[in-house]
mmCIF file of C-alpha atoms and ligand atoms in Angstrom:
data_model
loop_
_atom_site.group_PDB
_atom_site.id
_atom_site.type_symbol
_atom_site.label_atom_id
_atom_site.label_comp_id
_atom_site.label_asym_id
_atom_site.label_seq_id
_atom_site.Cartn_x
_atom_site.Cartn_y
_atom_site.Cartn_z
ATOM 1 C CA MET F 25 193.429 16.088 241.963
ATOM 2 C CA GLN F 26 191.384 12.816 243.535
ATOM 3 C CA THR F 27 187.708 13.013 242.907
ATOM 4 C CA PRO F 28 185.687 10.003 241.561
ATOM 5 C CA THR F 29 186.556 10.382 237.886
ATOM 6 C CA GLN F 30 190.131 11.684 238.978
ATOM 7 C CA PRO F 31 193.504 10.927 238.474
ATOM 8 C CA ALA F 32 192.015 9.834 234.072
ATOM 9 C CA ILE F 33 192.810 6.255 234.002
ATOM 10 C CA PHE F 34 194.960 5.959 230.901
ATOM 11 C CA ASP F 35 195.440 1.819 230.240
ATOM 12 C CA GLY F 36 197.655 -1.159 228.572
ATOM 13 C CA HIS F 37 194.591 -2.579 225.444
ATOM 14 C CA ASN F 38 190.873 -1.580 224.951
ATOM 15 C CA ASP F 39 189.591 -3.588 222.273
ATOM 16 C CA ALA F 40 186.621 -0.696 221.755
ATOM 17 C CA LEU F 41 188.189 -0.932 218.044
ATOM 18 C CA LEU F 42 187.270 -4.923 217.332
ATOM 19 C CA LYS F 43 183.533 -4.342 219.759
ATOM 20 C CA LEU F 44 182.848 -1.645 216.961
ATOM 21 C CA PHE F 45 184.502 -3.467 213.933
ATOM 22 C CA LYS F 46 181.390 -6.229 214.710
ATOM 23 C CA ASN F 47 179.050 -3.855 215.400
ATOM 24 C CA GLY F 48 177.839 -2.823 211.878
ATOM 25 C CA GLY F 49 181.641 -1.851 211.351
ATOM 26 C CA LEU F 50 183.013 1.539 210.184
ATOM 27 C CA ALA F 51 179.276 2.968 209.426
ATOM 28 C CA ASN F 52 178.529 2.966 212.023
ATOM 29 C CA ALA F 53 181.148 4.833 213.548
ATOM 30 C CA ALA F 54 179.021 7.189 215.897
ATOM 31 C CA GLN F 55 177.452 5.118 217.448
ATOM 32 C CA PHE F 56 181.005 5.166 219.819
ATOM 33 C CA SER F 57 180.384 8.836 220.698
ATOM 34 C CA ASN F 58 176.554 8.786 221.034
ATOM 35 C CA GLY F 59 177.281 5.404 224.320
ATOM 36 C CA TYR F 60 175.603 1.696 222.710
ATOM 37 C CA ASN F 61 175.779 -1.408 224.188
ATOM 38 C CA ALA F 62 179.369 -1.110 224.915
ATOM 39 C CA ALA F 63 182.354 -1.581 228.039
ATOM 40 C CA ILE F 64 183.989 1.409 226.452
ATOM 41 C CA ASP F 65 182.172 4.683 224.397
ATOM 42 C CA VAL F 66 182.290 8.674 224.971
ATOM 43 C CA PRO F 67 179.365 9.287 227.622
ATOM 44 C CA LYS F 68 181.135 5.848 229.888
ATOM 45 C CA SER F 69 184.172 7.692 229.835
ATOM 46 C CA ARG F 70 183.586 11.181 230.644
ATOM 47 C CA ALA F 71 181.141 9.543 233.944
ATOM 48 C CA GLY F 72 184.034 6.764 234.948
ATOM 49 C CA GLY F 73 187.490 9.758 234.058
ATOM 50 C CA PHE F 74 188.631 7.464 231.162
ATOM 51 C CA GLY F 75 191.447 8.674 229.733
ATOM 52 C CA GLY F 76 192.020 5.947 227.491
ATOM 53 C CA GLY F 77 194.643 3.773 226.228
ATOM 54 C CA PHE F 78 196.546 1.560 223.901
ATOM 55 C CA PHE F 79 193.361 0.626 221.573
ATOM 56 C CA ALA F 80 193.475 -2.697 219.875
ATOM 57 C CA LEU F 81 193.733 -3.622 216.349
ATOM 58 C CA TYR F 82 193.157 -7.425 216.864
ATOM 59 C CA VAL F 83 191.795 -9.576 214.025
ATOM 60 C CA PRO F 84 189.461 -12.090 215.162
ATOM 61 C CA SER F 85 189.809 -15.767 214.575
ATOM 62 C CA PRO F 86 186.888 -17.033 213.078
ATOM 63 C CA LEU F 87 185.738 -18.801 216.929
ATOM 64 C CA ASP F 88 182.999 -18.254 218.656
ATOM 65 C CA LEU F 89 183.901 -16.373 222.190
ATOM 66 C CA ALA F 90 181.084 -17.643 223.655
ATOM 67 C CA THR F 91 182.084 -20.408 223.674
ATOM 68 C CA LYS F 92 185.468 -19.902 224.327
ATOM 69 C CA PHE F 93 184.144 -18.414 227.566
ATOM 70 C CA ASP F 94 181.838 -21.481 228.932
ATOM 71 C CA GLU F 95 185.760 -23.493 228.022
ATOM 72 C CA MET F 96 187.501 -21.190 230.151
ATOM 73 C CA SER F 97 184.699 -21.301 233.108
ATOM 74 C CA LYS F 98 185.015 -25.050 233.894
ATOM 75 C CA ALA F 99 187.693 -25.646 236.615
ATOM 76 C CA GLN F 100 190.797 -26.966 233.386
ATOM 77 C CA TYR F 101 190.835 -25.626 230.627
ATOM 78 C CA ASP F 102 193.391 -26.889 227.675
ATOM 79 C CA LEU F 103 192.193 -24.784 224.281
ATOM 80 C CA PRO F 104 194.297 -25.336 220.783
ATOM 81 C CA LEU F 105 195.694 -21.858 219.187
ATOM 82 C CA PRO F 106 193.227 -21.281 216.857
ATOM 83 C CA THR F 107 194.787 -21.499 213.284
ATOM 84 C CA PRO F 108 197.459 -19.261 211.500
ATOM 85 C CA ILE F 109 195.638 -16.085 209.240
ATOM 86 C CA PRO F 110 197.921 -15.341 205.669
ATOM 87 C CA VAL F 111 198.269 -11.500 205.703
ATOM 88 C CA GLU F 112 196.248 -10.742 202.716
ATOM 89 C CA GLN F 113 193.189 -12.471 204.600
ATOM 90 C CA ALA F 114 194.170 -10.287 207.830
ATOM 91 C CA LEU F 115 195.285 -6.708 205.678
ATOM 92 C CA PRO F 116 192.251 -6.022 205.049
ATOM 93 C CA VAL F 117 191.177 -6.098 208.182
ATOM 94 C CA VAL F 118 193.666 -3.711 210.248
ATOM 95 C CA MET F 119 192.498 -1.392 207.074
ATOM 96 C CA HIS F 120 188.927 -1.630 208.883
ATOM 97 C CA GLN F 121 189.764 -1.301 212.140
ATOM 98 C CA ALA F 122 192.721 1.447 211.516
ATOM 99 C CA ALA F 123 189.791 3.226 209.437
ATOM 100 C CA ILE F 124 187.732 3.197 212.203
ATOM 101 C CA LEU F 125 189.841 4.981 215.741
ATOM 102 C CA PHE F 126 190.123 7.706 212.536
ATOM 103 C CA ALA F 127 187.103 8.108 211.632
ATOM 104 C CA LEU F 128 187.056 8.256 216.361
ATOM 105 C CA GLU F 129 189.297 10.297 215.661
ATOM 106 C CA ALA F 130 187.198 13.413 212.818
ATOM 107 C CA GLN F 131 184.183 12.829 214.647
ATOM 108 C CA GLY F 132 185.834 14.361 217.899
ATOM 109 C CA ALA F 133 185.518 10.931 220.066
ATOM 110 C CA LEU F 134 189.398 10.692 220.839
ATOM 111 C CA ARG F 135 192.654 11.699 219.598
ATOM 112 C CA ILE F 136 195.613 8.978 217.889
ATOM 113 C CA CYS F 137 199.041 10.332 220.290
ATOM 114 C CA ARG F 138 201.555 9.837 218.439
ATOM 115 C CA SER F 139 204.666 10.282 221.736
ATOM 116 C CA ALA F 140 203.455 10.833 225.243
ATOM 117 C CA ALA F 141 203.540 15.230 225.256
ATOM 118 C CA ASP F 142 200.255 13.497 222.538
ATOM 119 C CA ILE F 143 198.848 12.031 226.101
ATOM 120 C CA ARG F 144 199.177 14.147 228.212
ATOM 121 C CA ALA F 145 197.994 17.592 226.843
ATOM 122 C CA ALA F 146 194.926 14.696 225.738
ATOM 123 C CA LEU F 147 194.721 14.188 229.135
ATOM 124 C CA ALA F 148 194.594 17.559 230.427
ATOM 125 C CA ALA F 149 192.428 19.439 227.832
ATOM 126 C CA GLY F 150 189.850 16.362 229.294
ATOM 127 C CA GLN F 151 190.030 13.835 225.637
ATOM 128 C CA MET F 152 190.545 10.567 225.381
ATOM 129 C CA ALA F 153 194.051 9.833 224.167
ATOM 130 C CA ALA F 154 194.196 6.674 222.120
ATOM 131 C CA ILE F 155 196.968 4.706 221.374
ATOM 132 C CA PHE F 156 197.402 3.217 217.601
ATOM 133 C CA HIS F 157 198.626 -0.221 218.538
ATOM 134 C CA ILE F 158 197.997 -3.611 216.606
ATOM 135 C CA GLU F 159 197.705 -7.100 218.877
ATOM 136 C CA GLY F 160 199.181 -10.176 216.734
ATOM 137 C CA ALA F 161 201.063 -8.748 214.106
ATOM 138 C CA GLU F 162 199.688 -10.992 211.375
ATOM 139 C CA ALA F 163 198.769 -8.567 208.745
ATOM 140 C CA ILE F 164 202.620 -7.578 208.691
ATOM 141 C CA ASP F 165 204.536 -8.875 205.902
ATOM 142 C CA PRO F 166 208.034 -10.543 206.025
ATOM 143 C CA GLU F 167 209.835 -7.934 204.389
ATOM 144 C CA LEU F 168 207.900 -5.306 207.375
ATOM 145 C CA HIS F 169 206.864 -3.224 204.460
ATOM 146 C CA ASN F 170 203.419 -3.004 205.868
ATOM 147 C CA LEU F 171 205.141 -2.113 209.547
ATOM 148 C CA ASP F 172 207.127 0.921 208.098
ATOM 149 C CA VAL F 173 203.291 2.634 206.179
ATOM 150 C CA LEU F 174 201.381 1.282 209.306
ATOM 151 C CA TYR F 175 204.429 3.261 211.854
ATOM 152 C CA HIS F 176 204.129 6.245 209.198
ATOM 153 C CA ALA F 177 200.177 6.122 209.689
ATOM 154 C CA GLY F 178 200.688 6.409 212.927
ATOM 155 C CA LEU F 179 201.669 3.103 214.496
ATOM 156 C CA ARG F 180 203.393 3.017 217.815
ATOM 157 C CA SER F 181 202.235 -0.325 220.042
ATOM 158 C CA LEU F 182 202.678 -4.072 218.265
ATOM 159 C CA GLY F 183 201.864 -7.459 219.890
ATOM 160 C CA PRO F 184 204.516 -9.867 217.937
ATOM 161 C CA VAL F 185 201.343 -12.730 218.006
ATOM 162 C CA TRP F 186 198.118 -12.821 220.297
ATOM 163 C CA SER F 187 197.219 -16.421 221.159
ATOM 164 C CA ARG F 188 198.235 -17.796 217.997
ATOM 165 C CA SER F 189 200.722 -18.380 215.705
ATOM 166 C CA THR F 190 202.328 -16.146 212.720
ATOM 167 C CA ILE F 191 205.037 -15.701 210.519
ATOM 168 C CA PHE F 192 207.264 -13.814 214.286
ATOM 169 C CA GLY F 193 206.965 -16.099 217.151
ATOM 170 C CA HIS F 194 204.098 -18.169 219.065
ATOM 171 C CA GLY F 195 201.356 -17.355 221.211
ATOM 172 C CA VAL F 196 200.552 -18.236 224.191
ATOM 173 C CA PRO F 197 197.691 -20.943 224.506
ATOM 174 C CA PHE F 198 194.821 -20.346 226.873
ATOM 175 C CA ARG F 199 196.091 -23.287 229.173
ATOM 176 C CA TYR F 200 195.534 -23.051 233.519
ATOM 177 C CA PRO F 201 196.642 -24.629 235.296
ATOM 178 C CA ALA F 202 200.200 -23.923 233.308
ATOM 179 C CA THR F 203 203.346 -22.059 233.154
ATOM 180 C CA PRO F 204 203.409 -20.352 229.816
ATOM 181 C CA ASP F 205 206.885 -22.133 228.710
ATOM 182 C CA ILE F 206 204.289 -23.649 225.626
ATOM 183 C CA GLY F 207 206.069 -23.746 222.096
ATOM 184 C CA PRO F 208 209.349 -22.229 220.199
ATOM 185 C CA GLY F 209 210.390 -18.857 220.503
ATOM 186 C CA LEU F 210 210.424 -16.306 217.600
ATOM 187 C CA THR F 211 211.497 -17.202 214.228
ATOM 188 C CA ASP F 212 213.997 -15.280 212.113
ATOM 189 C CA ALA F 213 211.581 -13.153 211.229
ATOM 190 C CA GLY F 214 210.571 -12.555 214.607
ATOM 191 C CA LYS F 215 213.665 -11.161 215.577
ATOM 192 C CA ARG F 216 214.227 -8.709 212.376
ATOM 193 C CA LEU F 217 211.086 -7.236 213.685
ATOM 194 C CA VAL F 218 212.102 -6.969 216.822
ATOM 195 C CA LYS F 219 214.709 -5.360 215.757
ATOM 196 C CA ARG F 220 212.855 -2.463 212.777
ATOM 197 C CA CYS F 221 210.401 -2.093 216.026
ATOM 198 C CA ASN F 222 213.366 -1.298 217.931
ATOM 199 C CA GLU F 223 214.322 1.704 215.225
ATOM 200 C CA LEU F 224 211.716 2.983 214.913
ATOM 201 C CA ARG F 225 210.637 3.278 218.595
ATOM 202 C CA ILE F 226 207.101 1.105 218.385
ATOM 203 C CA LEU F 227 206.361 -0.605 221.690
ATOM 204 C CA ILE F 228 206.682 -4.396 221.634
ATOM 205 C CA ASP F 229 203.543 -5.789 223.502
ATOM 206 C CA LEU F 230 204.832 -8.860 225.217
ATOM 207 C CA SER F 231 201.983 -10.047 227.133
ATOM 208 C CA HIS F 232 200.381 -12.366 224.445
ATOM 209 C CA LEU F 233 204.130 -14.345 223.434
ATOM 210 C CA ASN F 234 204.717 -17.656 225.400
ATOM 211 C CA GLU F 235 207.965 -17.890 227.460
ATOM 212 C CA ALA F 236 210.159 -18.754 225.068
ATOM 213 C CA GLY F 237 209.496 -15.414 222.725
ATOM 214 C CA PHE F 238 209.605 -13.978 225.664
ATOM 215 C CA TRP F 239 212.765 -14.645 226.320
ATOM 216 C CA ASP F 240 214.163 -14.604 222.709
ATOM 217 C CA VAL F 241 212.102 -10.226 222.941
ATOM 218 C CA ALA F 242 214.774 -10.256 225.757
ATOM 219 C CA ALA F 243 217.309 -10.582 224.002
ATOM 220 C CA GLN F 244 217.303 -8.956 221.432
ATOM 221 C CA SER F 245 215.018 -5.644 222.337
ATOM 222 C CA ASN F 246 216.562 -2.451 222.705
ATOM 223 C CA ALA F 247 213.925 -1.186 224.714
ATOM 224 C CA PRO F 248 212.203 -1.434 228.293
ATOM 225 C CA LEU F 249 210.158 -4.172 228.784
ATOM 226 C CA VAL F 250 206.400 -4.137 228.922
ATOM 227 C CA ALA F 251 203.587 -7.046 228.757
ATOM 228 C CA THR F 252 200.213 -4.499 228.124
ATOM 229 C CA HIS F 253 197.672 -7.103 230.018
ATOM 230 C CA SER F 254 199.158 -9.110 232.003
ATOM 231 C CA ASN F 255 198.565 -10.526 235.314
ATOM 232 C CA ALA F 256 200.507 -12.529 238.015
ATOM 233 C CA HIS F 257 200.987 -16.193 237.641
ATOM 234 C CA ALA F 258 202.322 -16.580 241.261
ATOM 235 C CA ILE F 259 198.483 -15.032 241.964
ATOM 236 C CA CYS F 260 197.162 -17.348 239.205
ATOM 237 C CA PRO F 261 198.641 -19.875 237.413
ATOM 238 C CA HIS F 262 197.085 -19.306 233.336
ATOM 239 C CA ALA F 263 200.088 -20.060 231.071
ATOM 240 C CA ARG F 264 198.590 -16.005 229.885
ATOM 241 C CA ASN F 265 199.741 -14.869 233.189
ATOM 242 C CA LEU F 266 203.592 -13.395 233.960
ATOM 243 C CA THR F 267 206.448 -15.373 236.485
ATOM 244 C CA ASP F 268 207.857 -13.880 238.508
ATOM 245 C CA ARG F 269 211.305 -14.196 236.543
ATOM 246 C CA GLN F 270 209.379 -12.345 233.960
ATOM 247 C CA LEU F 271 208.148 -9.977 236.372
ATOM 248 C CA ASP F 272 212.021 -9.675 237.489
ATOM 249 C CA ALA F 273 213.212 -8.919 233.270
ATOM 250 C CA ILE F 274 210.355 -6.129 233.609
ATOM 251 C CA ARG F 275 211.418 -4.940 236.668
ATOM 252 C CA ASP F 276 215.612 -4.947 235.410
ATOM 253 C CA SER F 277 214.588 -3.881 231.837
ATOM 254 C CA ASP F 278 212.942 -0.979 233.469
ATOM 255 C CA GLY F 279 209.691 -1.991 232.220
ATOM 256 C CA LEU F 280 205.921 -1.997 232.133
ATOM 257 C CA VAL F 281 203.165 -4.091 233.840
ATOM 258 C CA GLY F 282 198.979 -3.329 233.396
ATOM 259 C CA VAL F 283 197.212 -5.321 235.153
ATOM 260 C CA ASN F 284 194.521 -6.873 233.239
ATOM 261 C CA PHE F 285 190.762 -7.172 234.740
ATOM 262 C CA ALA F 286 189.729 -10.231 232.635
ATOM 263 C CA VAL F 287 188.689 -12.669 235.855
ATOM 264 C CA ALA F 288 190.476 -15.416 233.881
ATOM 265 C CA PHE F 289 193.372 -14.000 234.671
ATOM 266 C CA LEU F 290 192.436 -12.947 238.271
ATOM 267 C CA ARG F 291 191.116 -15.562 240.511
ATOM 268 C CA GLU F 292 192.910 -18.417 241.605
ATOM 269 C CA ASP F 293 190.983 -20.872 240.102
ATOM 270 C CA GLY F 294 191.222 -19.149 237.224
ATOM 271 C CA ARG F 295 187.548 -19.664 235.694
ATOM 272 C CA MET F 296 185.484 -17.010 233.698
ATOM 273 C CA LEU F 297 183.513 -16.410 235.806
ATOM 274 C CA ASN F 298 182.695 -12.661 237.037
ATOM 275 C CA ASP F 299 181.908 -12.744 240.928
ATOM 276 C CA VAL F 300 185.312 -11.472 241.512
ATOM 277 C CA PRO F 301 185.771 -8.911 244.735
ATOM 278 C CA LEU F 302 188.417 -5.925 243.622
ATOM 279 C CA ALA F 303 189.873 -7.148 246.587
ATOM 280 C CA GLN F 304 191.221 -9.994 244.589
ATOM 281 C CA MET F 305 192.502 -7.141 241.520
ATOM 282 C CA LEU F 306 194.599 -5.470 244.381
ATOM 283 C CA ARG F 307 196.405 -8.876 245.229
ATOM 284 C CA HIS F 308 197.845 -8.699 241.644
ATOM 285 C CA ILE F 309 199.017 -5.297 241.790
ATOM 286 C CA ASP F 310 200.031 -5.551 245.686
ATOM 287 C CA HIS F 311 202.077 -8.422 244.429
ATOM 288 C CA MET F 312 203.251 -6.413 241.100
ATOM 289 C CA ILE F 313 204.210 -3.758 243.356
ATOM 290 C CA GLU F 314 206.345 -6.043 245.478
ATOM 291 C CA ARG F 315 208.316 -7.331 242.151
ATOM 292 C CA LEU F 316 208.466 -4.296 239.976
ATOM 293 C CA GLY F 317 208.036 -1.382 242.564
ATOM 294 C CA GLU F 318 205.291 0.903 242.154
ATOM 295 C CA ASP F 319 207.100 3.047 239.161
ATOM 296 C CA ARG F 320 206.567 -0.215 236.771
ATOM 297 C CA VAL F 321 202.446 -0.955 237.560
ATOM 298 C CA GLY F 322 200.387 0.266 234.607
ATOM 299 C CA LEU F 323 196.465 -0.905 234.234
ATOM 300 C CA GLY F 324 195.340 -3.148 230.869
ATOM 301 C CA SER F 325 192.024 -3.625 231.664
ATOM 302 C CA ASP F 326 190.411 -5.168 228.243
ATOM 303 C CA TYR F 327 187.567 -3.389 227.783
ATOM 304 C CA ASP F 328 185.095 -5.012 225.396
ATOM 305 C CA GLY F 329 187.502 -8.019 225.302
ATOM 306 C CA ALA F 330 186.993 -10.023 228.123
ATOM 307 C CA VAL F 331 184.907 -11.031 231.173
ATOM 308 C CA VAL F 332 185.126 -8.470 234.267
ATOM 309 C CA PRO F 333 184.596 -8.137 237.444
ATOM 310 C CA LYS F 334 180.855 -7.881 238.322
ATOM 311 C CA GLY F 335 180.617 -3.626 239.577
ATOM 312 C CA LEU F 336 183.734 -3.018 236.716
ATOM 313 C CA ASP F 337 181.565 -3.752 234.148
ATOM 314 C CA THR F 338 182.591 -1.002 231.799
ATOM 315 C CA VAL F 339 184.196 2.245 232.470
ATOM 316 C CA ALA F 340 181.075 4.246 233.533
ATOM 317 C CA ASP F 341 182.313 1.743 236.697
ATOM 318 C CA LEU F 342 186.922 3.394 236.820
ATOM 319 C CA PRO F 343 185.809 5.379 240.587
ATOM 320 C CA ASN F 344 184.389 1.756 242.143
ATOM 321 C CA LEU F 345 188.144 1.166 241.226
ATOM 322 C CA ARG F 346 189.653 4.565 242.696
ATOM 323 C CA GLN F 347 187.833 3.799 245.812
ATOM 324 C CA ALA F 348 189.213 -0.014 246.165
ATOM 325 C CA MET F 349 192.680 1.654 245.774
ATOM 326 C CA VAL F 350 192.143 4.202 248.648
ATOM 327 C CA ASP F 351 190.843 1.682 250.707
ATOM 328 C CA HIS F 352 193.288 -0.767 250.208
ATOM 329 C CA GLY F 353 195.221 2.530 251.808
ATOM 330 C CA TYR F 354 197.388 3.393 248.831
ATOM 331 C CA ASP F 355 198.350 6.579 249.206
ATOM 332 C CA LYS F 356 196.623 9.682 246.701
ATOM 333 C CA PRO F 357 200.925 9.406 244.585
ATOM 334 C CA LEU F 358 200.666 5.790 244.085
ATOM 335 C CA ILE F 359 196.881 6.169 242.973
ATOM 336 C CA ALA F 360 198.296 8.303 239.999
ATOM 337 C CA LYS F 361 201.322 6.018 238.997
ATOM 338 C CA ILE F 362 199.249 3.479 238.840
ATOM 339 C CA CYS F 363 196.698 5.763 236.841
ATOM 340 C CA HIS F 364 198.818 6.895 234.179
ATOM 341 C CA GLU F 365 202.325 7.959 235.121
ATOM 342 C CA ASN F 366 203.253 5.262 235.161
ATOM 343 C CA TRP F 367 202.718 4.382 231.686
ATOM 344 C CA LEU F 368 203.195 7.781 230.598
ATOM 345 C CA ARG F 369 206.720 7.490 232.093
ATOM 346 C CA VAL F 370 207.523 4.006 230.108
ATOM 347 C CA LEU F 371 206.180 5.901 226.412
ATOM 348 C CA GLU F 372 208.173 8.818 227.028
ATOM 349 C CA LYS F 373 211.387 5.967 227.849
ATOM 350 C CA THR F 374 210.537 3.719 224.872
ATOM 351 C CA TRP F 375 209.369 6.568 222.291
ATOM 352 C CA GLY F 376 211.726 9.200 223.420
ATOM 353 C CA GLU F 377 209.355 12.301 223.328
HETATM 354 ZN ZN1 ZN D 428 194.678 -9.820 224.963
#
């Protein structure tokens, strides 16, 4: 079936929990169901056919997003990595955001999915499917006790770093133009983290790792390599994007990349300006299909965490993206793969169910 709101779009990254955390937190979680000034809420999701995705728990650095976006609108930039955040500071934030996620499930806004079968059931029921994901492992202790506890609470995906250093590794800075080859790889604790994630079958997200960290995960992990929200460096030479060599390694592992809507990673000039035609996003998807094949490309919107193209401002605008794919000549099976089927395939393989 293909209507303006079908197939459902299930994607690799959103910051809806951060948005709620900053807008009154748990006490105001009901605004997600009622609708509020955000890219993702229940009414907009119904209107646009948003099926959910990876809901990131993320500890914000004390830096002003407006200043960051302002700096990134320039022709060149090199933002330093923010200061590391100790576990005792990170854990309460992650607990609060987890509580928001559970509250959203309790109010019937979404279903927390622990298997691909859960996601299929949620999508079939027209329910938003949510993966409990942590972006940046600051809340995990070196002994990994918190990892085990969070897994039992529903955690199924983890980025060892955001663009910041942790005890596990080092993030890639927001630098343009630049390659992702900036800084050292995983620490010994980071290698233990990869091993434990493999044992628990928690997906390891490569999106904010620098290149050395990427290759360390590729060498250590027995799971498909996944970058939940990253774009093609060959089209936009931003440090946050993936080189063709990295894309080839993801293909060889039968992994997946979710194409990011953030304009700084889409535009050839790397600038954080939203006048980006959807054709520019299609260029990235074309390149990914060329390197990865049709089965290893998905979406990773970054909604509520990034500046996105005009005309794709919220999930209610997702019909414009489906239409752009039709206009670009993609056939129905390919559009269904990009919208959610490829994500389901790689999650089933990673989680084993
Ligand atoms: Zn991110």
